[in-house]
Every structure is written in structure tokens, then in C-alpha cells.
């Protein structure tokens, strides 16, 4: 599932480093209390989520944080 992010999240992600070329790995906090780890955002605009997460819209997002780099 792909979710186009609101401008507030795009602005925040543009100020943060990329995890790789054109993407960021993020932790997504949702309004219903769920936390989705290791999600991918493409070009600071489109959040990719696994299909088994269920329906998520941009307004459900309450916070996005970069995932720590795994070494």
C-alpha cells in the first residue's frame, strides 16, 4: 500500500538524511496507537506499507522518525 504524505511530513523528511539513494527507512506512529517499524518513504513523499497493515491514510500519521542505521 502507498500513502502520499502530507506536506508537514514531506518538509520534515526533506531535512533528514536519506537511508539510501532516494529513500528513508522510518518508524511510523499512527493515531490508533500502532507503531510501524522499518517502513520506507520514497523521495520524502510516498510511504510504502505492507498490505497486511490495513487501511492507512495520511491523516492517520501522528509522527515519523528515521530508523537507526543497521550495521
PDB file of C-alpha atoms in Angstrom, residues 27-70:
ATOM      1  CA  UNK A  27       9.147   4.370  12.150  1.00  0.00           C
ATOM      2  CA  UNK A  28       5.523   5.458  11.704  1.00  0.00           C
ATOM      3  CA  UNK A  29       3.327   6.293  14.688  1.00  0.00           C
ATOM      4  CA  UNK A  30      -0.389   6.138  13.958  1.00  0.00           C
ATOM      5  CA  UNK A  31      -3.352   7.821  15.620  1.00  0.00           C
ATOM      6  CA  UNK A  32      -4.715   4.429  16.774  1.00  0.00           C
ATOM      7  CA  UNK A  33      -1.537   3.793  18.790  1.00  0.00           C
ATOM      8  CA  UNK A  34       0.156   1.390  16.395  1.00  0.00           C
ATOM      9  CA  UNK A  35       3.835   1.824  15.600  1.00  0.00           C
ATOM     10  CA  UNK A  36       5.046   0.522  12.252  1.00  0.00           C
ATOM     11  CA  UNK A  37       8.781  -0.104  12.194  1.00  0.00           C
ATOM     12  CA  UNK A  38      11.055  -0.160   9.171  1.00  0.00           C
ATOM     13  CA  UNK A  39       8.647   1.398   6.662  1.00  0.00           C
ATOM     14  CA  UNK A  40      10.059   3.026   3.530  1.00  0.00           C
ATOM     15  CA  UNK A  41       9.426   6.551   2.266  1.00  0.00           C
ATOM     16  CA  UNK A  42      10.361   7.270  -1.342  1.00  0.00           C
ATOM     17  CA  UNK A  43      11.661  10.738  -2.222  1.00  0.00           C
ATOM     18  CA  UNK A  44      10.263  12.152   1.067  1.00  0.00           C
ATOM     19  CA  UNK A  45       6.778  11.875  -0.462  1.00  0.00           C
ATOM     20  CA  UNK A  46       5.338   8.362  -0.620  1.00  0.00           C
ATOM     21  CA  UNK A  47       5.124   5.993   2.333  1.00  0.00           C
ATOM     22  CA  UNK A  48       5.166   2.313   1.396  1.00  0.00           C
ATOM     23  CA  UNK A  49       3.458  -0.062   3.827  1.00  0.00           C
ATOM     24  CA  UNK A  50       2.914  -3.805   3.802  1.00  0.00           C
ATOM     25  CA  UNK A  51      -0.567  -4.817   2.659  1.00  0.00           C
ATOM     26  CA  UNK A  52      -1.250  -6.616   5.945  1.00  0.00           C
ATOM     27  CA  UNK A  53      -1.100  -3.316   7.882  1.00  0.00           C
ATOM     28  CA  UNK A  54      -4.669  -2.489   6.924  1.00  0.00           C
ATOM     29  CA  UNK A  55      -6.094   0.765   5.657  1.00  0.00           C
ATOM     30  CA  UNK A  56      -3.942   3.787   6.474  1.00  0.00           C
ATOM     31  CA  UNK A  57      -4.440   7.323   5.187  1.00  0.00           C
ATOM     32  CA  UNK A  58      -2.125  10.301   5.587  1.00  0.00           C
ATOM     33  CA  UNK A  59      -4.302  11.786   8.339  1.00  0.00           C
ATOM     34  CA  UNK A  60      -3.668   8.688  10.499  1.00  0.00           C
ATOM     35  CA  UNK A  61       0.025   9.565  10.883  1.00  0.00           C
ATOM     36  CA  UNK A  62       0.982  11.376  14.086  1.00  0.00           C
ATOM     37  CA  UNK A  63       4.776  11.069  13.815  1.00  0.00           C
ATOM     38  CA  UNK A  64       7.562   9.837  11.555  1.00  0.00           C
ATOM     39  CA  UNK A  65      11.087   9.124  12.813  1.00  0.00           C
ATOM     40  CA  UNK A  66      14.137   7.852  10.985  1.00  0.00           C
ATOM     41  CA  UNK A  67      15.038   4.272  11.801  1.00  0.00           C
ATOM     42  CA  UNK A  68      18.574   3.870  13.132  1.00  0.00           C
ATOM     43  CA  UNK A  69      21.053   2.687  10.531  1.00  0.00           C
ATOM     44  CA  UNK A  70      21.673  -1.038  10.854  1.00  0.00           C
TER      45      UNK A  70
END
